[in-house]
Short mmCIF file of C-alpha atoms in Angstrom, two decimals:
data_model
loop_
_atom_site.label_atom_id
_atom_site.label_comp_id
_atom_site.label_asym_id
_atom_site.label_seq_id
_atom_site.Cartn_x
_atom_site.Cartn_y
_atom_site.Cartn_z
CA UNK A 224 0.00 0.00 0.00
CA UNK A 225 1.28 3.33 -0.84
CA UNK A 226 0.92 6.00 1.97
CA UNK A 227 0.36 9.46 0.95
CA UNK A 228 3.30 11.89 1.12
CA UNK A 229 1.73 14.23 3.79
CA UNK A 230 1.55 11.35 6.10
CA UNK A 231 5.44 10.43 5.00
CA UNK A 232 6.16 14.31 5.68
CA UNK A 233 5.17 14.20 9.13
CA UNK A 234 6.48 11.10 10.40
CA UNK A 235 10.10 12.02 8.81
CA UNK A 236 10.07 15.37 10.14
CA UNK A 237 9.53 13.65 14.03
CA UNK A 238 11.99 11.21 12.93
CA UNK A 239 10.92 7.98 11.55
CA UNK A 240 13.56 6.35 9.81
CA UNK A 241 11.24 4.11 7.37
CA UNK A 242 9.50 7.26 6.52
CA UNK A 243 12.22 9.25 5.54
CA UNK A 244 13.67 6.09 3.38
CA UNK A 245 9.65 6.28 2.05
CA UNK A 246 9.76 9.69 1.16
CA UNK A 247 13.15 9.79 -0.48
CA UNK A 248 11.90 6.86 -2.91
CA UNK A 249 8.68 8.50 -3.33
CA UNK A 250 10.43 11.63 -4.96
CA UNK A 251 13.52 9.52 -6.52
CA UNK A 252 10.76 7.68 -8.53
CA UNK A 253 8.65 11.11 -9.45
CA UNK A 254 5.44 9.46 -8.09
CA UNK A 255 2.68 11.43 -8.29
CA UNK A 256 3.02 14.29 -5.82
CA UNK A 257 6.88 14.06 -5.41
CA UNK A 258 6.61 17.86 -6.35
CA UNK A 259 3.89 19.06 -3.74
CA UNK A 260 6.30 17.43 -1.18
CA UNK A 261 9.35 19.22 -2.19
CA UNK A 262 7.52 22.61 -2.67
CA UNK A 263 5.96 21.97 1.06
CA UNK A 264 9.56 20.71 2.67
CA UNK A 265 11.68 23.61 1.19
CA UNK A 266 10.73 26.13 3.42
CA UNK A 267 11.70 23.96 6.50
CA UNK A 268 15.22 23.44 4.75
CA UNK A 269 19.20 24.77 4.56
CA UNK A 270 19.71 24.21 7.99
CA UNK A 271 21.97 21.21 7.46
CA UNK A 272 25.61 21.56 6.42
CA UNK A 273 25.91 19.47 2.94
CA UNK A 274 29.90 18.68 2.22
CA UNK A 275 30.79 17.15 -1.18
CA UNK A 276 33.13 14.17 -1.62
CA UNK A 277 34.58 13.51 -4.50
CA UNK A 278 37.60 11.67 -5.74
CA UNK A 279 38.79 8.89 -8.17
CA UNK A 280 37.53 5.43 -7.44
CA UNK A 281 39.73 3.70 -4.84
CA UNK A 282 40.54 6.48 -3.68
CA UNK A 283 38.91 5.36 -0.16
CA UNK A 284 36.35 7.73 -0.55
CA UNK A 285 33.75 5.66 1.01
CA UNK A 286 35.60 4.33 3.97
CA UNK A 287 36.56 7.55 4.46
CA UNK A 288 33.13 8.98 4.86
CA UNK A 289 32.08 6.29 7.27
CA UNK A 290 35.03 7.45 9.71
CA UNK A 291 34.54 11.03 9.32
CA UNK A 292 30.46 10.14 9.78
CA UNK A 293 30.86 7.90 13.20
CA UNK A 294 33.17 10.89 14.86
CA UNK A 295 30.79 13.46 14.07
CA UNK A 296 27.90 11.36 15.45
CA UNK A 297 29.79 11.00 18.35
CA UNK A 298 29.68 14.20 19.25
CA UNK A 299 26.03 13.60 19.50
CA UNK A 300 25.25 15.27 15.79
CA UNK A 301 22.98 13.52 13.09
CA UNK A 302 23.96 12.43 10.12
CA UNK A 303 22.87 11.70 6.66
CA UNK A 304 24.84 10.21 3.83
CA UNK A 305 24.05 9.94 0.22
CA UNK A 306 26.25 7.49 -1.55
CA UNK A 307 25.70 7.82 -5.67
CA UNK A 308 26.99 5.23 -8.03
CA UNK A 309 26.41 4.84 -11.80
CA UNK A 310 23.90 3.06 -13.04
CA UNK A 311 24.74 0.42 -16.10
CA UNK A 312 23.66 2.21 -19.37
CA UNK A 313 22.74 -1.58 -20.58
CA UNK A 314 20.74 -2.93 -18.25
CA UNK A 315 19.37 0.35 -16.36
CA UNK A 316 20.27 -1.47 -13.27
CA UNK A 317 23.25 -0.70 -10.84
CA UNK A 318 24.92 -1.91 -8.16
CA UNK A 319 25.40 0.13 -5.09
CA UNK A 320 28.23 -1.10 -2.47
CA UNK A 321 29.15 1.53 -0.58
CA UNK A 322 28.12 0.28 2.68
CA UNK A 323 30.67 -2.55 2.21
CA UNK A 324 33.00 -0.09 3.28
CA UNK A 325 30.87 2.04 5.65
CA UNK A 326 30.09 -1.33 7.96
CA UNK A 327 31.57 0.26 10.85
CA UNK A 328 28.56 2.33 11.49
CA UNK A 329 26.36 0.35 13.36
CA UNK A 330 22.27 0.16 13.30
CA UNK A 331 22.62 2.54 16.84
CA UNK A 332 24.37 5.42 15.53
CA UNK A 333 21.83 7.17 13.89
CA UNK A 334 23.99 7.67 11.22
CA UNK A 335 21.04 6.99 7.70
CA UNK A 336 22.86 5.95 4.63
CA UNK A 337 21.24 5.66 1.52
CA UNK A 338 22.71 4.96 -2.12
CA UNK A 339 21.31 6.24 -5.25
CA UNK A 340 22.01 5.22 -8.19
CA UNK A 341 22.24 8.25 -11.30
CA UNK A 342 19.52 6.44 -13.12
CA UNK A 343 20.65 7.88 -16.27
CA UNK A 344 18.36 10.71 -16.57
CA UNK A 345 19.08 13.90 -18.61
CA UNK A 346 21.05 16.53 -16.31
CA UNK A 347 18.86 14.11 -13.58
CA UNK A 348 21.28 12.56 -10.95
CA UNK A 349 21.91 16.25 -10.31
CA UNK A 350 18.80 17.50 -9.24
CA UNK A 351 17.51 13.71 -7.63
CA UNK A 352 20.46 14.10 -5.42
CA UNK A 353 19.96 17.46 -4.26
CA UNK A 354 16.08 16.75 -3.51
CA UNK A 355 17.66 13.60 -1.48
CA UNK A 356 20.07 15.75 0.83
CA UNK A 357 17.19 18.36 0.99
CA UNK A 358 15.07 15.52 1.82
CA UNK A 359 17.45 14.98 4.90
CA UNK A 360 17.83 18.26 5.43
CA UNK A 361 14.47 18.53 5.97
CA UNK A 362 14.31 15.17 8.56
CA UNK A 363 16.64 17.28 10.79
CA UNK A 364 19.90 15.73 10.14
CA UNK A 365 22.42 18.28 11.28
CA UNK A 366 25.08 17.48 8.25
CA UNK A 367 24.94 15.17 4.60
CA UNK A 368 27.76 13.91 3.33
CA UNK A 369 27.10 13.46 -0.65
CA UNK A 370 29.91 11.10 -1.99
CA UNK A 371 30.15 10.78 -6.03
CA UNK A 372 33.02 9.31 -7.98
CA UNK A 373 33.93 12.38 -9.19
CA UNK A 374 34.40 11.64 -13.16
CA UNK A 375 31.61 13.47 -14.93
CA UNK A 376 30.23 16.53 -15.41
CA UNK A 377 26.86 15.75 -13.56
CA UNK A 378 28.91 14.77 -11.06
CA UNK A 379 30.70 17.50 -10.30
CA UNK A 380 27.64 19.46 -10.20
CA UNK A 381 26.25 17.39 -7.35
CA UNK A 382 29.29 18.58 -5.13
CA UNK A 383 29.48 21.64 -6.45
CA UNK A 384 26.06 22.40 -4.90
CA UNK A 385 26.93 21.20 -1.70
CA UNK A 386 28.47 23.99 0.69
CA UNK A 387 31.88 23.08 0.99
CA UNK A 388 33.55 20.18 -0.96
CA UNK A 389 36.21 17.89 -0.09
CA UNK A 390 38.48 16.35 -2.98
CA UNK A 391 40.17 13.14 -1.95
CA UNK A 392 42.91 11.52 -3.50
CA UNK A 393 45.57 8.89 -2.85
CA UNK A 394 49.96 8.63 -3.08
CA UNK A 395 50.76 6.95 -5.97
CA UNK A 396 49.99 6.93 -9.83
CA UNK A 397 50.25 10.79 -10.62
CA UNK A 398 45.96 10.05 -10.02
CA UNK A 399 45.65 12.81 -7.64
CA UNK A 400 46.85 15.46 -10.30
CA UNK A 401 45.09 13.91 -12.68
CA UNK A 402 41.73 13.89 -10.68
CA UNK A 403 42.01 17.69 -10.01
CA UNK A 404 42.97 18.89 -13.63
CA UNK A 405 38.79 17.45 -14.07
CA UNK A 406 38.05 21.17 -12.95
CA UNK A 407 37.00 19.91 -9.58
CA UNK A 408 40.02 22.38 -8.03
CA UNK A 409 37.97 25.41 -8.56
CA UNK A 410 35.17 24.20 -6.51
CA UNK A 411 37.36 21.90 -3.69
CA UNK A 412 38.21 23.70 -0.51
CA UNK A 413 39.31 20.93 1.17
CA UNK A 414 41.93 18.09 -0.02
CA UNK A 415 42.73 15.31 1.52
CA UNK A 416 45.52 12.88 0.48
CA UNK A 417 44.22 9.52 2.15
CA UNK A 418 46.04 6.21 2.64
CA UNK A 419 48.86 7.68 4.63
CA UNK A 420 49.90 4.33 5.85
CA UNK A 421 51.42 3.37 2.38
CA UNK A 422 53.79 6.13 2.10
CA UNK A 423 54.13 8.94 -0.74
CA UNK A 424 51.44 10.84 0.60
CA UNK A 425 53.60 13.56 2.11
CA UNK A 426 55.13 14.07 -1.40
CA UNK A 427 51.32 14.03 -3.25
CA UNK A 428 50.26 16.39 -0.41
CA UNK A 429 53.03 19.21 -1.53
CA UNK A 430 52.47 18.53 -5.24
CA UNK A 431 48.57 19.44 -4.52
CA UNK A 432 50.10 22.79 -2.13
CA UNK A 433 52.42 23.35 -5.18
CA UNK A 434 49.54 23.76 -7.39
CA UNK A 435 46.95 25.19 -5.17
CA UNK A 436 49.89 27.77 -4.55
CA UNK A 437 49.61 28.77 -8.59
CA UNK A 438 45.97 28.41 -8.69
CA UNK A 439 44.94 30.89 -5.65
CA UNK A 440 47.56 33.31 -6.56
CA UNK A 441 45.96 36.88 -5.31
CA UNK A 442 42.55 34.93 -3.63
CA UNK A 443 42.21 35.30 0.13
CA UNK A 444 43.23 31.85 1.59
CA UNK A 445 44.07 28.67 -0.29
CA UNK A 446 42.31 25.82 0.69
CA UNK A 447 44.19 23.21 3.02
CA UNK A 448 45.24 19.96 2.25
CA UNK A 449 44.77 16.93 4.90
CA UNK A 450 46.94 13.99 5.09
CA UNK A 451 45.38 11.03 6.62
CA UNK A 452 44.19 7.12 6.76
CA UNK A 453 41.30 6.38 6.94
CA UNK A 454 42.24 3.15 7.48
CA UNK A 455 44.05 3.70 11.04
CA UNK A 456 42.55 6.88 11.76
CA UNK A 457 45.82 9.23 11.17
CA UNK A 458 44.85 12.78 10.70
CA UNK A 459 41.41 12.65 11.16
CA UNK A 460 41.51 14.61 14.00
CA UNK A 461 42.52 17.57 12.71
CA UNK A 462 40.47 16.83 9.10
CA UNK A 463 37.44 16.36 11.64
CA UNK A 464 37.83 19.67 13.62
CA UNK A 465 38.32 21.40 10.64
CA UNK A 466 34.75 19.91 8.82
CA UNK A 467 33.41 21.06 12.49
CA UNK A 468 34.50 24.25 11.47
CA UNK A 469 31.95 24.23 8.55
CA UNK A 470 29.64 22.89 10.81
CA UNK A 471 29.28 25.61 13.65
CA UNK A 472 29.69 28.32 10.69
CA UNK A 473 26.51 27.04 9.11
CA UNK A 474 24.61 26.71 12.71
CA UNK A 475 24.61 30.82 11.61
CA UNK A 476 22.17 30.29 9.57
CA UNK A 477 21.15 29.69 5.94
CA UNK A 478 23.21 31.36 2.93
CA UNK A 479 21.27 31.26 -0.50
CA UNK A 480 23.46 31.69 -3.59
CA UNK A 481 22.17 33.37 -6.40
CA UNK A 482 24.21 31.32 -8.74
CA UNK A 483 22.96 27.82 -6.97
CA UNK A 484 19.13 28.75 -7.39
CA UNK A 485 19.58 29.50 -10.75
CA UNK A 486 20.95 26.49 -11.51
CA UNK A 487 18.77 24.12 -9.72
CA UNK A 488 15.72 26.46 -11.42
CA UNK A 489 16.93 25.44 -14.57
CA UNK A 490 18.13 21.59 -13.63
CA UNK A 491 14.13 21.07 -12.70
CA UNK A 492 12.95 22.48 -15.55
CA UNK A 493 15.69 20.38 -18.25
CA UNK A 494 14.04 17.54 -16.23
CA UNK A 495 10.84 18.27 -16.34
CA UNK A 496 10.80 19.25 -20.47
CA UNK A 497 12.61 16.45 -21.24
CA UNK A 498 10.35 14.21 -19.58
CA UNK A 499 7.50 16.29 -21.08
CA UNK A 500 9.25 15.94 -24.38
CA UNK A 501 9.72 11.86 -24.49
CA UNK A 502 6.35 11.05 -23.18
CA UNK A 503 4.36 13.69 -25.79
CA UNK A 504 6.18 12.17 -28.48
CA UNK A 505 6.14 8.33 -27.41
CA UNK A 506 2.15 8.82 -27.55
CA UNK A 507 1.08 10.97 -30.14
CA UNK A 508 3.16 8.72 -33.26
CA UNK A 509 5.18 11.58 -34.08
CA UNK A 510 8.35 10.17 -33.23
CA UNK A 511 7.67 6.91 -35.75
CA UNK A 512 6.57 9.64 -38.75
CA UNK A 513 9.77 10.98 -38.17
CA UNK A 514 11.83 8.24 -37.71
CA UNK A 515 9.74 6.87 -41.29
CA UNK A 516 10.54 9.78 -43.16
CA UNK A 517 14.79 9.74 -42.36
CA UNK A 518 14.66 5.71 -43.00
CA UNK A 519 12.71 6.54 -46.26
CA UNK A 520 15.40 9.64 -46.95
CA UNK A 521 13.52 12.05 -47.27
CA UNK A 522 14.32 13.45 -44.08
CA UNK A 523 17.24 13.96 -41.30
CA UNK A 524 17.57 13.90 -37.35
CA UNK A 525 18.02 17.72 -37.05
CA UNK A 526 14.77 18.06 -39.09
CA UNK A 527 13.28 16.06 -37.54
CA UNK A 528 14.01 17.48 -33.63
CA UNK A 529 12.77 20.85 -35.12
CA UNK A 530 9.72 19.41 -36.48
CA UNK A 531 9.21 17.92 -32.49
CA UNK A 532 9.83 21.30 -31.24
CA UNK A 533 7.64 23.28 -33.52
CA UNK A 534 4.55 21.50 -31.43
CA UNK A 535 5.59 22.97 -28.33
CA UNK A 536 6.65 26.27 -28.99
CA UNK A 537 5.48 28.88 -31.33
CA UNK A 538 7.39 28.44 -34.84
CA UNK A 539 9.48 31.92 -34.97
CA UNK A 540 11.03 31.18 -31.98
CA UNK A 541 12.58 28.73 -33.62
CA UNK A 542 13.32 28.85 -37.13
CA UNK A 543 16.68 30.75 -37.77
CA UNK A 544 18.57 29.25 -35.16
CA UNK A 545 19.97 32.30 -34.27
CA UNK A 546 18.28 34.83 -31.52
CA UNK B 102 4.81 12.86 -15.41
CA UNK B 103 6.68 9.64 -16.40
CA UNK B 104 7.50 7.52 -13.62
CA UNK B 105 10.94 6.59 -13.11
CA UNK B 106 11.20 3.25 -10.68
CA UNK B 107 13.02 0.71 -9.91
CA UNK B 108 12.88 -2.52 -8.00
CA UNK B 109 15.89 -1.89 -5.35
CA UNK B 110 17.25 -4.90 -4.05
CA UNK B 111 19.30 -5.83 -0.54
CA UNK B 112 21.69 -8.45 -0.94
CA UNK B 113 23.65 -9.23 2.47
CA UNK B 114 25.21 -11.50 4.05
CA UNK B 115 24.39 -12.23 7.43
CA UNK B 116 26.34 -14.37 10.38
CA UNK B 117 29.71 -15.16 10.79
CA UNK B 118 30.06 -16.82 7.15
CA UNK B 119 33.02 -15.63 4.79
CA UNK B 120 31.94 -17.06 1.40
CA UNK B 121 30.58 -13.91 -1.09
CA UNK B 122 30.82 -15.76 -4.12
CA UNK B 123 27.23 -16.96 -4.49
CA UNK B 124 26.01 -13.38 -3.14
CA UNK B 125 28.48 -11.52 -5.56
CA UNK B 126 26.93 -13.79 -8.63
CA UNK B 127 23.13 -13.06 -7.48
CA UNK B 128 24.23 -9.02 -7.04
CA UNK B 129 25.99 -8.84 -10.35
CA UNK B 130 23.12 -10.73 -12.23
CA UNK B 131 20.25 -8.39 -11.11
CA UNK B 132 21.80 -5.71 -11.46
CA UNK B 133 22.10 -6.95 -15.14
CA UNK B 134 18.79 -7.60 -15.24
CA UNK B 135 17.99 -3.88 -14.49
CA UNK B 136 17.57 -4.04 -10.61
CA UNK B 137 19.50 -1.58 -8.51
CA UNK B 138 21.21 -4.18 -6.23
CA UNK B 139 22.50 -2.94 -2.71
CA UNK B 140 25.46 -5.13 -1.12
CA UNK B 141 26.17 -5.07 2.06
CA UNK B 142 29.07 -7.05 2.35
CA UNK B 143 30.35 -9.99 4.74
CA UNK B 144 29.28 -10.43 8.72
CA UNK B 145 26.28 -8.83 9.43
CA UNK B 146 24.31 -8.69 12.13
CA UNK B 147 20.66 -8.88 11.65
CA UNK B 148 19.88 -5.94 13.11
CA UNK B 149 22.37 -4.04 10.80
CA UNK B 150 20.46 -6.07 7.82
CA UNK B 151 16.94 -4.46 8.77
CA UNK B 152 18.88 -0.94 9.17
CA UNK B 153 19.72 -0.77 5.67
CA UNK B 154 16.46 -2.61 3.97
CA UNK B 155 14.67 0.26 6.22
CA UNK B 156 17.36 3.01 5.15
CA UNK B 157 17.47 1.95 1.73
CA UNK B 158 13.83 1.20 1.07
CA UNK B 159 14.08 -1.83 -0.27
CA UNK B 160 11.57 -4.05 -2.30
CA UNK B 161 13.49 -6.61 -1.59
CA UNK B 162 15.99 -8.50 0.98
CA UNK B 163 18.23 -11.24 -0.35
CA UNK B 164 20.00 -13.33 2.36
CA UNK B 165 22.90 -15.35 1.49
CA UNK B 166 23.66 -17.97 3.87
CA UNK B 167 25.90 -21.03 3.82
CA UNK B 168 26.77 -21.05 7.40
CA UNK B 169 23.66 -23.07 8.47
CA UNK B 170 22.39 -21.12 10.73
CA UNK B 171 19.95 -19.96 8.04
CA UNK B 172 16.87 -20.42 10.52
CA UNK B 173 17.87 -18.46 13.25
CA UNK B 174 19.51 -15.70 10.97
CA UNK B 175 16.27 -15.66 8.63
CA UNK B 176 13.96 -15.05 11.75
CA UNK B 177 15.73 -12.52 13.24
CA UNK B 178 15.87 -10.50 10.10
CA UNK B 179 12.32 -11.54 9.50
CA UNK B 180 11.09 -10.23 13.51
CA UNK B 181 13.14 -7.14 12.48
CA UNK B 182 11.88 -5.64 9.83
CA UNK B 183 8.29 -6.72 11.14
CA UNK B 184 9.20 -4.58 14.38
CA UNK B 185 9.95 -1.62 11.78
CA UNK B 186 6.44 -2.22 9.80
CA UNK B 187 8.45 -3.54 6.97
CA UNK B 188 6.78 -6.67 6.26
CA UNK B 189 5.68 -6.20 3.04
CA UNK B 190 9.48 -6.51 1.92
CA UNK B 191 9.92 -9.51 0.12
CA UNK B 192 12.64 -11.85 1.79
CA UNK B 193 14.13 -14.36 -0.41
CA UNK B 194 16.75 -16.77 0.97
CA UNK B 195 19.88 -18.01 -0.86
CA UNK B 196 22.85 -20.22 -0.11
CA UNK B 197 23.12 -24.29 1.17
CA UNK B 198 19.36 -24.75 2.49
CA UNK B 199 18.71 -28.73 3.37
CA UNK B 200 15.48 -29.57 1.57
CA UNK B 201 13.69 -29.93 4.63
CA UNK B 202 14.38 -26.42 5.45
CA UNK B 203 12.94 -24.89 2.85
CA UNK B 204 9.14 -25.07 4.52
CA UNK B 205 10.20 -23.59 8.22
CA UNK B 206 11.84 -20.75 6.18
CA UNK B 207 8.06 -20.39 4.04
CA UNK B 208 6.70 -20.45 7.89
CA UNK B 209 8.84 -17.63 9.13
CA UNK B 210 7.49 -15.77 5.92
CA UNK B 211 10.62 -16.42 3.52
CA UNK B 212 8.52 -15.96 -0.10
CA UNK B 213 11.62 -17.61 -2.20
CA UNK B 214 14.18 -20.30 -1.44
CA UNK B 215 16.82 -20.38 -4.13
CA UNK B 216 19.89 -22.70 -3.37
CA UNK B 217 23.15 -23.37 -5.75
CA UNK B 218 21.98 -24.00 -9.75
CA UNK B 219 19.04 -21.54 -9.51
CA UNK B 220 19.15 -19.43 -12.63
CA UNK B 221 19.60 -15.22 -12.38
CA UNK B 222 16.67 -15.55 -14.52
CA UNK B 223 14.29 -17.25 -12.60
CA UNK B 224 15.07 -15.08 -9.61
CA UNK B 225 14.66 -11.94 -11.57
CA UNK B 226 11.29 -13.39 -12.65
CA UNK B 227 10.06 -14.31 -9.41
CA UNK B 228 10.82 -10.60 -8.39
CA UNK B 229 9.38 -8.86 -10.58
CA UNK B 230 5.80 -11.07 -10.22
CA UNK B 231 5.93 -10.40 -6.63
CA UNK B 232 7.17 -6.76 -6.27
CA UNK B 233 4.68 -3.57 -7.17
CA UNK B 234 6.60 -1.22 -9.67
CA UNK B 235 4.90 2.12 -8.57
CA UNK B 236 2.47 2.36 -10.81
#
């Protein structure tokens, strides 16, 4: 039986577990309503402090996460973790194994964990994560941790939204360089060089200085770089008192970017016209006529997408290409 | 608006029981046939099991055991996630299950018992007959 999201509202908000796992899949799936929901959560929102992880895989991104996540719920904060993971562009399915490495938090900690998979969509892991944190956000969890193999574009963006993110990368391999050339330096402020315990990492951590050194020339403070393990717990001290530092500045209260509404503005609304798009043209045969017409040669793809358009928009607006 | 769901799947290990290859093949496989398959890994507790089904909103649990305790594991999982009003999760049961198991599992409310030379296929099947798909 499906409950209806008002109930699942309520009963997250005072803290039920199952309902906030309920709600997340309710909006993750765009049943009907998922919208309502968000539009009647985002007011109680932007109270949590979101960080960004991102790094190369094997990195130790995960494990990391988990340690950082059990000290800070120590200290009798809550925490939420989103943990996203491609999907398989074959089969549409995924498989999501982060909490192989996050075992260490136990049932009791109050720590909630939840993978996503991107699913996919069109400019759509983007925006499904951020409704997911807000989701948290919104079930009083005092920080999210949003961890993404930081490879793609979309990906990128999903830290990038978050209020501070934290790059991590290993000794070994030139990888670490390579991972920050990806254009995730300009939106890191935080970089930690994990697996300590093999050695190297001292020599990554003052190649990634070296650079930050060039990169921040004439800015106000360069971000700092961490060396730890998050396998023995090295340095996570300091790396933990530092993310605290995030922490007690957001307890201030909310910030709103300009830049970060206008972007999520227009990631709903790619969503929502691509969506709009597909299913219009799956049911009205319009698609097949096309597709008929470029088989039988009389016709092309860019045609063709301009013929689609035409039906939603008026035609000058259009035609020309150029504004 | 389109609807855009999945059938998520928990596949975990539970007990003191260090063989993953089965659970790896039945993780790998659905997620080939277009589930999105959580692992959990080796050693957990039951408790820890119904933590992430609840967290993770599962349709489904998958427990892999070849430990023999598979009774006494299934039923706590199975008190669990009633204690958490998750019974309407389906819990299927993999691993080395004696024949004569296979009905006390069905009594503690195990809908599927699929031991060694069951097919990806016919698990995938069984799923998707059993689990809504949100429409």
């Amino acid at each position: 039986m499906e409950e209806m999201p008002r109930q699942l509202i309520d009963a997250a908000r005072q803290g039920s577990e199952r309902a906030l796992a309920r709600l997340i899949s309710h909006v993750e799936d765009r049943r009907p309503g998922w919208k309502d929901a968000m539009k009647a959560m985002y007011p109680h929102t932007g109270r949590a402090c979101v960080i960004g992880i991102t790094g190369s895989p094997g990195a130790g991104k995960s494990t990391l996460v988990s340690e950082i996540a059990l000290r800070l719920a120590t200290s009798g904060l809550t925490i939420g973790i989103v943990a996203v993971d491609p999907s398989s562009p074959f089969s549409g399915g995924a498989l999501l194994g982060d909490r192989v490495r996050m075992r260490g938090i136990s049932a009791a900690s109050g720590v909630f964990i939840r993978s996503m998979a991107t699913r996919g969509v069109l400019g759509g892991l983007c925006q499904a994560a951020k409704d997911v944190v807000r989701i948290m956000d919104f079930a009083r969890k005092d920080v999210i941790l949003i961890e993404t193999v930081g490879v793609g574009q979309d990906e990128i963006e999903v830290v990038g939204a978050a209020d501070h993110v934290m790059l991590v990368t290993f000794p070994g391999g030139g990888d670490g360089i390579q991972a920050i050339k990806a254009g995730v330096m300009e939106i890191a402020d935080l970089f930690v060089v994990n697996k300590a315990d093999r050695g190297g990492a001292d020599e990554t951590a003052s190649e990634i200085a070296a650079m930050l050194e060039l990169s921040s020339e004439g800015q106000a403070g360069k971000p700092p770089v961490f060396t730890v393990s998050a396998l023995n717990g090295d340095g996570l001290t300091d790396l933990t008192a530092a993310l605290r530092g995030y922490i007690n500045r957001k307890k201030a209260g909310p910030v709103l970017e300009q830049a970060h509404v206008r972007r999520e503005i227009l990631g709903i609304l790619e969503r929502e016209v691509t969506c709009l798009i597909r299913e219009r043209v799956a049911s009205n045969g319009n698609m097949e006529a096309c597709i008929a017409r470029i088989m039988a040669g009389t016709s092309d793809p860019y045609t063709a997408a301009d013929e689609i358009i035409a039906l939603f928009a008026p035609a000058s607006r259009i035609k020309g290409g150029m504004p | 608006m389109v609807h855009d769901s999945k059938i998520r799947v928990l596949i975990a290990k539970p007990g003191l029981d260090g063989h993953e290859r089965g659970a790896h093949v039945v993780a790998y496989g659905l997620r080939d046939e277009g589930f999105e398959v959580i692992y959990t890994g080796l050693r957990q507790t039951p408790e820890q099991i119904v933590s992430a089904a609840i967290q993770e909103d599962v349709d489904v649990v998958g427990l892999s055991v070849l430990s023999g305790a598979h009774l006494s594991l299934t039923s706590k999982v199975m008190a669990g996630l009633r204690a958490k009003g998750a019974d309407d999760v389906l819990v299927l049961v993999g691993g080395i299950i004696p024949e004569e198991d296979r009905k006390a599992l069905q009594e503690q409310g195990v809908s599927g018992v699929f031991t060694a030379g069951s097919s990806i296929k016919d698990i995938a099947a069984f799923i998707r007959s059993r689990v809504r798909t949100g429409e």
